mmCIF file of C-alpha atoms in Angstrom:
data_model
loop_
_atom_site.group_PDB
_atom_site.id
_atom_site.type_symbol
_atom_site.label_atom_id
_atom_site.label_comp_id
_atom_site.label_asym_id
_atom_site.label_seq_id
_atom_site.Cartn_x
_atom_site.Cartn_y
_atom_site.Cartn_z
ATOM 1 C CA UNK A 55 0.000 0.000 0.000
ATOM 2 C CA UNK A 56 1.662 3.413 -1.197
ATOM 3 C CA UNK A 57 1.448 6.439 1.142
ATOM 4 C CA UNK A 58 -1.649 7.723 0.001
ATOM 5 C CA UNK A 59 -3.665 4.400 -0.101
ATOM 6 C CA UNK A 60 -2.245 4.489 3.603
ATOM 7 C CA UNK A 61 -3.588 7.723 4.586
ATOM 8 C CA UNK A 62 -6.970 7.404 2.828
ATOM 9 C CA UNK A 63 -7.475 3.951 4.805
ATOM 10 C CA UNK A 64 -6.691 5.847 8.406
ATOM 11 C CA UNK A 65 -9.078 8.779 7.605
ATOM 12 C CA UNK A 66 -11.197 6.354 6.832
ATOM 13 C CA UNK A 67 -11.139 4.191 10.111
ATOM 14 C CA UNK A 68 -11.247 7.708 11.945
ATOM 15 C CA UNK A 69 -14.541 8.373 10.304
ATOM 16 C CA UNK A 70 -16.247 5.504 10.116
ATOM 17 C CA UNK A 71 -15.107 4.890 14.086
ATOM 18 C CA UNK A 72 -16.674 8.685 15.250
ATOM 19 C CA UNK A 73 -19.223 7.950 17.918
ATOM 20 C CA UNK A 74 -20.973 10.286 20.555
ATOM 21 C CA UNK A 75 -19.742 9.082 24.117
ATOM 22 C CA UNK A 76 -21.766 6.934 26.172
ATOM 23 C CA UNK A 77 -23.236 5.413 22.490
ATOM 24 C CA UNK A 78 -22.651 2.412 20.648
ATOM 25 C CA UNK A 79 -22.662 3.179 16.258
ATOM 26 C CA UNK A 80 -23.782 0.209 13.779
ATOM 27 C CA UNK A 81 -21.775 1.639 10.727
ATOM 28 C CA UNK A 82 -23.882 -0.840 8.844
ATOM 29 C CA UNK A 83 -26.927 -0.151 9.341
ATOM 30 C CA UNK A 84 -26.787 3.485 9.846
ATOM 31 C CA UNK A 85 -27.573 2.846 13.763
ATOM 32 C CA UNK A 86 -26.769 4.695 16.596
ATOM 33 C CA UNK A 87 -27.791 3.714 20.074
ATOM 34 C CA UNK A 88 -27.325 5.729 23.242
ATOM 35 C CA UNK A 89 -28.962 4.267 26.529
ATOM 36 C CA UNK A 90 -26.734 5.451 29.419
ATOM 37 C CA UNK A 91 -28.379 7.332 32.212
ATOM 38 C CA UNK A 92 -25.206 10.154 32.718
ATOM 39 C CA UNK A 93 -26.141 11.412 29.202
ATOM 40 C CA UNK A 94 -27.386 14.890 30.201
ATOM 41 C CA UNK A 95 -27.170 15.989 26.668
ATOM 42 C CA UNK A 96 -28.314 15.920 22.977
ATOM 43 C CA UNK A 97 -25.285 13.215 21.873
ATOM 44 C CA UNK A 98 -24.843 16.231 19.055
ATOM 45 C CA UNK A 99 -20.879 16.115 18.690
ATOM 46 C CA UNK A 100 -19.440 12.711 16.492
ATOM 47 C CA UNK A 101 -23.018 11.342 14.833
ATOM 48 C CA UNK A 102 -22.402 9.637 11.933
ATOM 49 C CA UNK A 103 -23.814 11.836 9.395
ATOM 50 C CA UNK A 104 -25.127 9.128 7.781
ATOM 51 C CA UNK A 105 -27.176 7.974 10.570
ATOM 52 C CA UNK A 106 -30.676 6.672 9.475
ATOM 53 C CA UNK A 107 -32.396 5.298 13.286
ATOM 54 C CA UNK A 108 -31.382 7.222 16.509
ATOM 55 C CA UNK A 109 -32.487 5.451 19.817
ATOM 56 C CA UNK A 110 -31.954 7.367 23.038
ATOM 57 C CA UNK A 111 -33.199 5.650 25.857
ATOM 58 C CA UNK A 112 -33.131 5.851 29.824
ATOM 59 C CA UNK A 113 -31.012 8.796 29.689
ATOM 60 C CA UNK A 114 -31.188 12.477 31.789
ATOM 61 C CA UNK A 115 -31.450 14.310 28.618
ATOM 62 C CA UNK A 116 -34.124 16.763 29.287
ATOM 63 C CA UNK A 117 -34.684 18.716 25.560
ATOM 64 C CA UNK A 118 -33.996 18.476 22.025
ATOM 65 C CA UNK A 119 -34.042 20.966 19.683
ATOM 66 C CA UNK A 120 -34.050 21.498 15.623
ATOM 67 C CA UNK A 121 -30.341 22.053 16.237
ATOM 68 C CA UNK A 122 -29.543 19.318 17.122
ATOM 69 C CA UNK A 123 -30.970 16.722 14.661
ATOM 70 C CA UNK A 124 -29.381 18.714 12.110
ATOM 71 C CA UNK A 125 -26.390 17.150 12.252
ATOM 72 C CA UNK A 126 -28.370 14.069 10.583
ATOM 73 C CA UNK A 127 -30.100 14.764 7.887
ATOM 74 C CA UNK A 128 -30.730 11.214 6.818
ATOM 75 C CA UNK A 129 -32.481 10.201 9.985
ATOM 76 C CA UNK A 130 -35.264 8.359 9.231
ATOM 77 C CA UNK A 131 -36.686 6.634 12.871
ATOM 78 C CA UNK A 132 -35.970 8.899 15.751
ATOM 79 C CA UNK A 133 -36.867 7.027 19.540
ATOM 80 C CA UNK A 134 -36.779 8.641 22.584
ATOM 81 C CA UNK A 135 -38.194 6.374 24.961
ATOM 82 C CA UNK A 136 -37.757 6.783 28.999
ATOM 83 C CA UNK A 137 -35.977 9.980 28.821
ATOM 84 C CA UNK A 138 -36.393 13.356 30.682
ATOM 85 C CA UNK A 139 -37.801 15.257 28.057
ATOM 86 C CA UNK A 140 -40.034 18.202 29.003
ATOM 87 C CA UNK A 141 -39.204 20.037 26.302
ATOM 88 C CA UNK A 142 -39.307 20.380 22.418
ATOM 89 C CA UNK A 143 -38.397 23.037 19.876
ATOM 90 C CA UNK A 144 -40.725 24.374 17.661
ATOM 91 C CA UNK A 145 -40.138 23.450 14.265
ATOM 92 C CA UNK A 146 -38.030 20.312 15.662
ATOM 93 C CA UNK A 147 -38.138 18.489 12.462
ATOM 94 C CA UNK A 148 -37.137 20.864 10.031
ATOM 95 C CA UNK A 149 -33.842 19.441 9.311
ATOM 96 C CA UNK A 150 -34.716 15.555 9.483
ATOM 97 C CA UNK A 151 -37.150 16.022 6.103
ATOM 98 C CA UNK A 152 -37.200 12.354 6.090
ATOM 99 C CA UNK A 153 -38.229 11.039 9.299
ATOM 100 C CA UNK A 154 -41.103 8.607 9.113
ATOM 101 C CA UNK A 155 -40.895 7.112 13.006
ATOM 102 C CA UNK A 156 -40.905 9.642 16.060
ATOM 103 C CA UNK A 157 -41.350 7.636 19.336
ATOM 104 C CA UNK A 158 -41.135 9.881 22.592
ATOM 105 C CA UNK A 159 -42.644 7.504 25.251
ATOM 106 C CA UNK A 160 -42.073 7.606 28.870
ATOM 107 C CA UNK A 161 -41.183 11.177 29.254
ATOM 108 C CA UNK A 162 -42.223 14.775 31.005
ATOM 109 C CA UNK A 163 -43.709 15.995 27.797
ATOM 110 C CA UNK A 164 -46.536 18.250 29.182
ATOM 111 C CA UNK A 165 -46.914 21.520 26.556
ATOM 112 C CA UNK A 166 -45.807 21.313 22.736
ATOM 113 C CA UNK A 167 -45.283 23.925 20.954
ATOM 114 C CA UNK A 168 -47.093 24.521 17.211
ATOM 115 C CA UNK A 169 -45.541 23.169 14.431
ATOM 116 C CA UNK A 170 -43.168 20.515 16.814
ATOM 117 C CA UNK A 171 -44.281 17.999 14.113
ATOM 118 C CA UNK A 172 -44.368 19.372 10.716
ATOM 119 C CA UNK A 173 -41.811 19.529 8.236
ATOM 120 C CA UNK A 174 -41.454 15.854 8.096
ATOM 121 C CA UNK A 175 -43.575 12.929 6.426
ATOM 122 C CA UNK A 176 -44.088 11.678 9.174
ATOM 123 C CA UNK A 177 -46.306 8.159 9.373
ATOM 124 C CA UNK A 178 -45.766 6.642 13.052
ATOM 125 C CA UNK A 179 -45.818 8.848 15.958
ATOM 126 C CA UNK A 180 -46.044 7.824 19.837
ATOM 127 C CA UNK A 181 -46.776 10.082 22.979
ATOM 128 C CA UNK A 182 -47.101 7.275 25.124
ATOM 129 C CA UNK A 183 -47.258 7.716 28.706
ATOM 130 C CA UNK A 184 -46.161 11.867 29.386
ATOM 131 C CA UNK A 185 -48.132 14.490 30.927
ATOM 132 C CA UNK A 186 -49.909 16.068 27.811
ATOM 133 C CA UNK A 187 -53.730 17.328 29.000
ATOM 134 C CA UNK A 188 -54.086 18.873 25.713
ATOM 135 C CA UNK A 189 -53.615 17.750 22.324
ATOM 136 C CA UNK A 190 -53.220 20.886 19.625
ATOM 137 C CA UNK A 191 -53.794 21.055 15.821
ATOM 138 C CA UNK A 192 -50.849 23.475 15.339
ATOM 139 C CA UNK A 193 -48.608 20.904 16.070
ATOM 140 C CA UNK A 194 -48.959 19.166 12.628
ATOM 141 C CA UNK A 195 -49.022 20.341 8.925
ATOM 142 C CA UNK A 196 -51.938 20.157 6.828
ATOM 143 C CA UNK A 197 -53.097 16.840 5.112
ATOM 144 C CA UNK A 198 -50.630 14.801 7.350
ATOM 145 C CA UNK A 199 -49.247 11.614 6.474
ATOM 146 C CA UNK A 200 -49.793 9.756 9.784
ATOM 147 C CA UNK A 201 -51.371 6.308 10.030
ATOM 148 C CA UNK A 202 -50.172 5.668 13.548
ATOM 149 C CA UNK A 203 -50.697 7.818 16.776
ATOM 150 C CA UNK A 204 -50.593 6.962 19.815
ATOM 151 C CA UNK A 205 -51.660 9.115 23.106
ATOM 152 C CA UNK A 206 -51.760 6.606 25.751
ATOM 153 C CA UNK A 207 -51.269 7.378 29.154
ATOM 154 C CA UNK A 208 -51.859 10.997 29.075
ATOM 155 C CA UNK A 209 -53.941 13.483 30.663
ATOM 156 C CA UNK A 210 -56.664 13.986 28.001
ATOM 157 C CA UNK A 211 -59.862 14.780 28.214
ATOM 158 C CA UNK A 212 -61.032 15.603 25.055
ATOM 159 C CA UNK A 213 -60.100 15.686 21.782
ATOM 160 C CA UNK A 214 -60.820 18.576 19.005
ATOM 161 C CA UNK A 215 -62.033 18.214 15.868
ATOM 162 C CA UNK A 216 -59.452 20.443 13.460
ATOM 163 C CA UNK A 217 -56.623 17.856 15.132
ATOM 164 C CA UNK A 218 -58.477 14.722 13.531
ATOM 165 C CA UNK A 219 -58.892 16.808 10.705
ATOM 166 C CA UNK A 220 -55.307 17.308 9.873
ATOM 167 C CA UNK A 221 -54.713 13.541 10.274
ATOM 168 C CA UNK A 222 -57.508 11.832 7.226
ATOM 169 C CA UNK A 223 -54.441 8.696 6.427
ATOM 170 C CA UNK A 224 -55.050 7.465 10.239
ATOM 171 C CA UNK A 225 -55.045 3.952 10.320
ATOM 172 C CA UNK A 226 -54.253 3.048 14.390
ATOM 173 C CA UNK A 227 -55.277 5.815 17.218
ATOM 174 C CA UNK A 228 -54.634 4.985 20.801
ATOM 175 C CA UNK A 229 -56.157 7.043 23.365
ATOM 176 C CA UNK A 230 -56.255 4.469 26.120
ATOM 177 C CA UNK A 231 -55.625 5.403 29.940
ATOM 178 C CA UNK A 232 -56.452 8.778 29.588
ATOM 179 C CA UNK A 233 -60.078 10.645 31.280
ATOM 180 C CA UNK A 234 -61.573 11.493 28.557
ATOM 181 C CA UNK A 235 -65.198 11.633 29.405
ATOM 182 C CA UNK A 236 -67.316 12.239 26.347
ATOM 183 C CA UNK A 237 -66.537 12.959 22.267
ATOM 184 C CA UNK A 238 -68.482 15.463 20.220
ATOM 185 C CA UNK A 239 -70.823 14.264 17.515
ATOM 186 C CA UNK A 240 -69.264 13.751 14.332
ATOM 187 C CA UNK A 241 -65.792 13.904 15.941
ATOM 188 C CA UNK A 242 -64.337 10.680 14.137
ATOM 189 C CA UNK A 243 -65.657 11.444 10.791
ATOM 190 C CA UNK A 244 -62.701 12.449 8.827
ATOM 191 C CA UNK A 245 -60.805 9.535 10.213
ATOM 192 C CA UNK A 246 -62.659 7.407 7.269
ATOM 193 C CA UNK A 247 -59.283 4.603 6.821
ATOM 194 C CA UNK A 248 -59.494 4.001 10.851
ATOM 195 C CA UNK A 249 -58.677 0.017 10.973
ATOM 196 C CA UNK A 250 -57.886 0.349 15.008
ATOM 197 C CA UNK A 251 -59.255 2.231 17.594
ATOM 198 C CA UNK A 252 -58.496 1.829 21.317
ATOM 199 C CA UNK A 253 -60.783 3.879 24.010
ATOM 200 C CA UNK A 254 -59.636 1.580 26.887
ATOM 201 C CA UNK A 255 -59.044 2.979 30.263
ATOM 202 C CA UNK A 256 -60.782 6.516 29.874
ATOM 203 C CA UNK A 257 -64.117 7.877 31.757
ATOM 204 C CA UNK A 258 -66.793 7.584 28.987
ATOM 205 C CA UNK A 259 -69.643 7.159 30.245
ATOM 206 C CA UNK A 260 -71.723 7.387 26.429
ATOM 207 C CA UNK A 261 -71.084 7.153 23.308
ATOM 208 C CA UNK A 262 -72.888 9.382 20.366
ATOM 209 C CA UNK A 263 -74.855 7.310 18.258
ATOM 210 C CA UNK A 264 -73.406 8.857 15.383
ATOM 211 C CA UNK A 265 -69.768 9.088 16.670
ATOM 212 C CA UNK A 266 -68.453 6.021 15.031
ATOM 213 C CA UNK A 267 -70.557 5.804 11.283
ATOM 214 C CA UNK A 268 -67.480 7.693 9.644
ATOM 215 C CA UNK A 269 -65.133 4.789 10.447
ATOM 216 C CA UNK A 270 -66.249 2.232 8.207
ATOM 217 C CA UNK A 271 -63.273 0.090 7.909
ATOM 218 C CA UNK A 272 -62.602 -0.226 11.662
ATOM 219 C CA UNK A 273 -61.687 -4.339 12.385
ATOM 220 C CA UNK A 274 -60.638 -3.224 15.861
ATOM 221 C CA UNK A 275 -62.431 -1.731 18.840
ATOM 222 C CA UNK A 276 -61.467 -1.339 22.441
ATOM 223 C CA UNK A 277 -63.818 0.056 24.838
ATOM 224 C CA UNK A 278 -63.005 -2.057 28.039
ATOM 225 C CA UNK A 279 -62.764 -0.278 31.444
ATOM 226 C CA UNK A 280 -64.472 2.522 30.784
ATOM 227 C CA UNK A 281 -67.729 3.634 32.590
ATOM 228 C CA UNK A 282 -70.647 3.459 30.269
ATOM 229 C CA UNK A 283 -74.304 2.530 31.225
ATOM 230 C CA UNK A 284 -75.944 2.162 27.909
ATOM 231 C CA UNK A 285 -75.391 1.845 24.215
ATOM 232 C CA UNK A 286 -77.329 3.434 21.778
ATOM 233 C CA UNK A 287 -79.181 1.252 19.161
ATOM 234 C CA UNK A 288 -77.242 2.007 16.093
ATOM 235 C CA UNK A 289 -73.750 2.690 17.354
ATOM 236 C CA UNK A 290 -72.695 -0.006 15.302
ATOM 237 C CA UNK A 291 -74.711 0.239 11.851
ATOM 238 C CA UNK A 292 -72.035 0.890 9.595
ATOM 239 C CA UNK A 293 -69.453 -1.351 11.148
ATOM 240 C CA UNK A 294 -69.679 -4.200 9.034
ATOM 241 C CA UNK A 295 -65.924 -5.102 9.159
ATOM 242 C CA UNK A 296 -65.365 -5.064 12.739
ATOM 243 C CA UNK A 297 -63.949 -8.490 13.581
ATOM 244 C CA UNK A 298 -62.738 -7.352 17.640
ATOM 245 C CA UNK A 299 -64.966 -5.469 19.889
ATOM 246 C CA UNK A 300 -64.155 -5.170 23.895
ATOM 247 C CA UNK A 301 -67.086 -4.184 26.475
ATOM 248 C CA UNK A 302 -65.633 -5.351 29.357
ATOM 249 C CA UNK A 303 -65.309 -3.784 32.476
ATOM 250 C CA UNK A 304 -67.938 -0.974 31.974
ATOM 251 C CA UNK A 305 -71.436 -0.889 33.898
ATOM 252 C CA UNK A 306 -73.887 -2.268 31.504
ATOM 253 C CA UNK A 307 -77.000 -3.697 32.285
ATOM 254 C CA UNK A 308 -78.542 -4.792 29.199
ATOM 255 C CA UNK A 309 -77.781 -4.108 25.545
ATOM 256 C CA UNK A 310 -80.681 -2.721 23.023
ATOM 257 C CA UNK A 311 -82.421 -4.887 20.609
ATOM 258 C CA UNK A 312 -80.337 -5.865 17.146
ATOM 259 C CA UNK A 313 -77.074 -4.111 18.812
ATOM 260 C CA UNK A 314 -74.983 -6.764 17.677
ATOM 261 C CA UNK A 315 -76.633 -7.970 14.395
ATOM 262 C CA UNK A 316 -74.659 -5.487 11.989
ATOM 263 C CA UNK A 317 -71.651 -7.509 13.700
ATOM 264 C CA UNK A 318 -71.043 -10.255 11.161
ATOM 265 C CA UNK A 319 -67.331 -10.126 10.694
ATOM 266 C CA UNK A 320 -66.747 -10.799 14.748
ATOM 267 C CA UNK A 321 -64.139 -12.989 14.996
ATOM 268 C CA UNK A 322 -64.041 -16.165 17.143
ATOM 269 C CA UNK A 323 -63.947 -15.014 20.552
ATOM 270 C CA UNK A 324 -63.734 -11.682 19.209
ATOM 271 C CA UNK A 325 -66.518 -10.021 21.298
ATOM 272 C CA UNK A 326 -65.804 -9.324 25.497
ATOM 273 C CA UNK A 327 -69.044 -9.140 27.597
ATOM 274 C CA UNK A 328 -67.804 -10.073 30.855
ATOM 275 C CA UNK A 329 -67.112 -7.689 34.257
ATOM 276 C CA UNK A 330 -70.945 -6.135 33.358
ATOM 277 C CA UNK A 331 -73.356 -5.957 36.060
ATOM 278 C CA UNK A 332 -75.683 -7.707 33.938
ATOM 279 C CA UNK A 333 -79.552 -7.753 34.721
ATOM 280 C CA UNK A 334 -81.078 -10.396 34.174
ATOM 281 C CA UNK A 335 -84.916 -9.357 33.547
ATOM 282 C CA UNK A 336 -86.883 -9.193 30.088
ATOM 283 C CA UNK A 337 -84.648 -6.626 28.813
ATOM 284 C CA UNK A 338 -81.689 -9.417 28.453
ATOM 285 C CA UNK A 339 -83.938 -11.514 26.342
ATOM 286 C CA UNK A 340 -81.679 -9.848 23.155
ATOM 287 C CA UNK A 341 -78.484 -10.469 24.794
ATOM 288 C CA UNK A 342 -79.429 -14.236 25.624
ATOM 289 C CA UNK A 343 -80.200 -15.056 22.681
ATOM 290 C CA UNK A 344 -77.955 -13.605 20.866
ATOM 291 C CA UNK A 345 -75.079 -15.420 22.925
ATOM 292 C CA UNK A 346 -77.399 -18.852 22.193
ATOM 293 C CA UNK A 347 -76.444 -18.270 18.641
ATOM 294 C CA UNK A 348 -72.939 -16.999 18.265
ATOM 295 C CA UNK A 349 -71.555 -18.653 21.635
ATOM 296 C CA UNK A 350 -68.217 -18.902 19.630
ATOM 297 C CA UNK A 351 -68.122 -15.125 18.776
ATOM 298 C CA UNK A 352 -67.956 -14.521 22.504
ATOM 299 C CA UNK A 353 -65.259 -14.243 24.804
ATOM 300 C CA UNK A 354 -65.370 -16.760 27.647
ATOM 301 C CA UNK A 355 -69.431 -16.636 27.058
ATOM 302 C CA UNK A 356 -69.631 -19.035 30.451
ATOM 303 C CA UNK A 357 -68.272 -16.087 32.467
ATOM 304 C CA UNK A 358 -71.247 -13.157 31.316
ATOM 305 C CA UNK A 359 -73.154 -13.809 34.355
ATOM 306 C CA UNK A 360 -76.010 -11.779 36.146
ATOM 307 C CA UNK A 361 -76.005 -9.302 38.781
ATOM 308 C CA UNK A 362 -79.610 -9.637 39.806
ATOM 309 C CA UNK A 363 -82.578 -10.051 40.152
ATOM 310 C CA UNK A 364 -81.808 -11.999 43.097
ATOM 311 C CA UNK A 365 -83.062 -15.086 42.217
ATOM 312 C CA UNK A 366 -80.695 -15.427 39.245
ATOM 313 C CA UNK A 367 -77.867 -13.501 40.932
ATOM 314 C CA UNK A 368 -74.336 -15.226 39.759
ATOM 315 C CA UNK A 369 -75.905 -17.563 37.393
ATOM 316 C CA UNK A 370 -74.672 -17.321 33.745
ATOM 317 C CA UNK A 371 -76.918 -15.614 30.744
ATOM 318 C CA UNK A 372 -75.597 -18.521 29.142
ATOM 319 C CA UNK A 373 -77.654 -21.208 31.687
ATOM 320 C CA UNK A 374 -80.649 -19.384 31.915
ATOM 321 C CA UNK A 375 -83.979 -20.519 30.403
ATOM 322 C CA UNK A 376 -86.306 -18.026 28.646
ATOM 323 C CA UNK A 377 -89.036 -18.672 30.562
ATOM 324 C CA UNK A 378 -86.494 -16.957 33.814
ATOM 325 C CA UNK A 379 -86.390 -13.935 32.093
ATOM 326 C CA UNK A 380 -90.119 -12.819 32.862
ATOM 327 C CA UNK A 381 -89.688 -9.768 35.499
#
């Protein structure tokens, strides 16, 4: 090797070498991975320019800014899981323009400011599990090009309408363990590709009857431990595809007549029933035999048991004869 063949070959194991301290680079794969708690700070100095996935995990850092992801412009999955973070820049993504993945879960996030999220195509992002009470349409560009979002374990209580609007490619939305308590009529209509839609956890207490005829192509639907009473007739007209549904764990009673007959793409065991206080008079007649038919279609259908009348208290809908269901 001449002199200049050695020289290029140093520089080049000096560059391809640079890492941040306290992080671990995968040259090939355009990784870098930082997950040490004494990093305080944005691992800015000795990226790999190149860098395409950035995972910073169970550190102290507390903020990031649009400065510092400009050092790589090639980034394309950004995770910032069990972090400090209470803050972000506005306008944090202008220099990653191709960022698809932003995961901040597990951190202080509590305000945003408007336009955090634009600038980037952005089609997964998670704000799992921070301290966000309010969700803002200024954070994201028009028309976005999310499918995935998910707001678990916040502090919501509501949701406006001109954020759903900005969001019409939404495929997933998770708003589970959060206290919301109610949804304004027509609020999921421009969410019209919605496959999966999780409402676990919250404080609903009714749904619109209207709220969920925009979401056609929903397969998925999670309403378990929530707090509602009663279901209106034709909450599920148009949901001819749904193959999951989860009731559990709310405080229902009875269910109104042909509820579940739009249903016919439930799933084996794809319907929960059970943890209802279940009464067991005439107006269970629906339920019962409903659950005679499509036993398979229901979760654990053995363990949808009554509350009262007395007489029937603890026995399963399942074991009951018509002619018990006369009060």
């Amino acid at each position: 090797m001449n002199v200049f063949g050695a020289l290029f070959f140093l520089a080049y194991l000096g560059h391809a070498s640079a890492c941040p301290a306290l992080c671990k680079c995968y040259s090939r794969r355009a990784e870098v991975v930082c997950s040490e708690a004494p990093l305080t700070q944005f691992p800015s100095v000795g990226l790999p320019e190149n860098t395409t996935t950035l995972t910073i995990q169970f550190t102290n850092i507390t903020s990031i800014s649009e400065e510092d992801l400009k050092a790589i412009p090639k980034l394309k999955e950004l995770h910032l899981f069990n972090n400090q973070l209470s803050n972000l820049s506005s306008h944090l993504l202008r220099g990653v323009p191709h960022l698809t993945t932003l995961d901040l879960t597990g951190n202080q996030l509590k305000l945003l400011p408007a336009n955090v999220f634009s600038h980037a195509l952005l089609q997964i992002l998670v704000l799992k599990n921070n301290l966000i009470e309010k969700v803002d349409a200024s954070w994201l560009p028009d028309n976005s090009n999310l499918t995935w979002l998910d707001i678990s374990g916040n502090r919501l209580r509501n949701l406006p309408v001109d954020f759903l609007q900005k969001i019409p490619h939404l495929e997933n939305l998770d708003l589970s363990h959060n206290s919301v308590e109610k949804f304004s009529t027509g609020l999921m209509d421009p969410l019209t590709r919605l496959t999966r839609l999780n409402l676990c956890n919250n404080k609903l207490e009714s749904l619109s009857e209207s709220l969920l005829h925009g979401t056609r192509n929903l397969t998925y639907l999670f309403l378990s431990r929530n707090r509602l009473s009663h279901l209106t007739p034709n909450i599920f007209l148009e949901l001819t595809q749904l193959s999951h549904l989860s009731l559990d764990d709310n405080q229902l009673s009875s269910i109104p007549e042909g509820l579940l007959n739009p249903l016919n793409a439930l799933e084996d065991e794809g319907l929960d029933l059970t943890a209802n206080p279940w009464m067991c008079d005439k107006k269970i007649k629906y339920l019962f035999g409903w659950l005679q038919k499509n036993q398979k279609k229901a979760f654990l259908p053995g363990t949808v048991v009554c509350a009262g009348p007395p007489s029937l208290k603890s026995r399963s809908v399942m074991s009951l004869k018509e002619t018990e269901l006369t009060i």
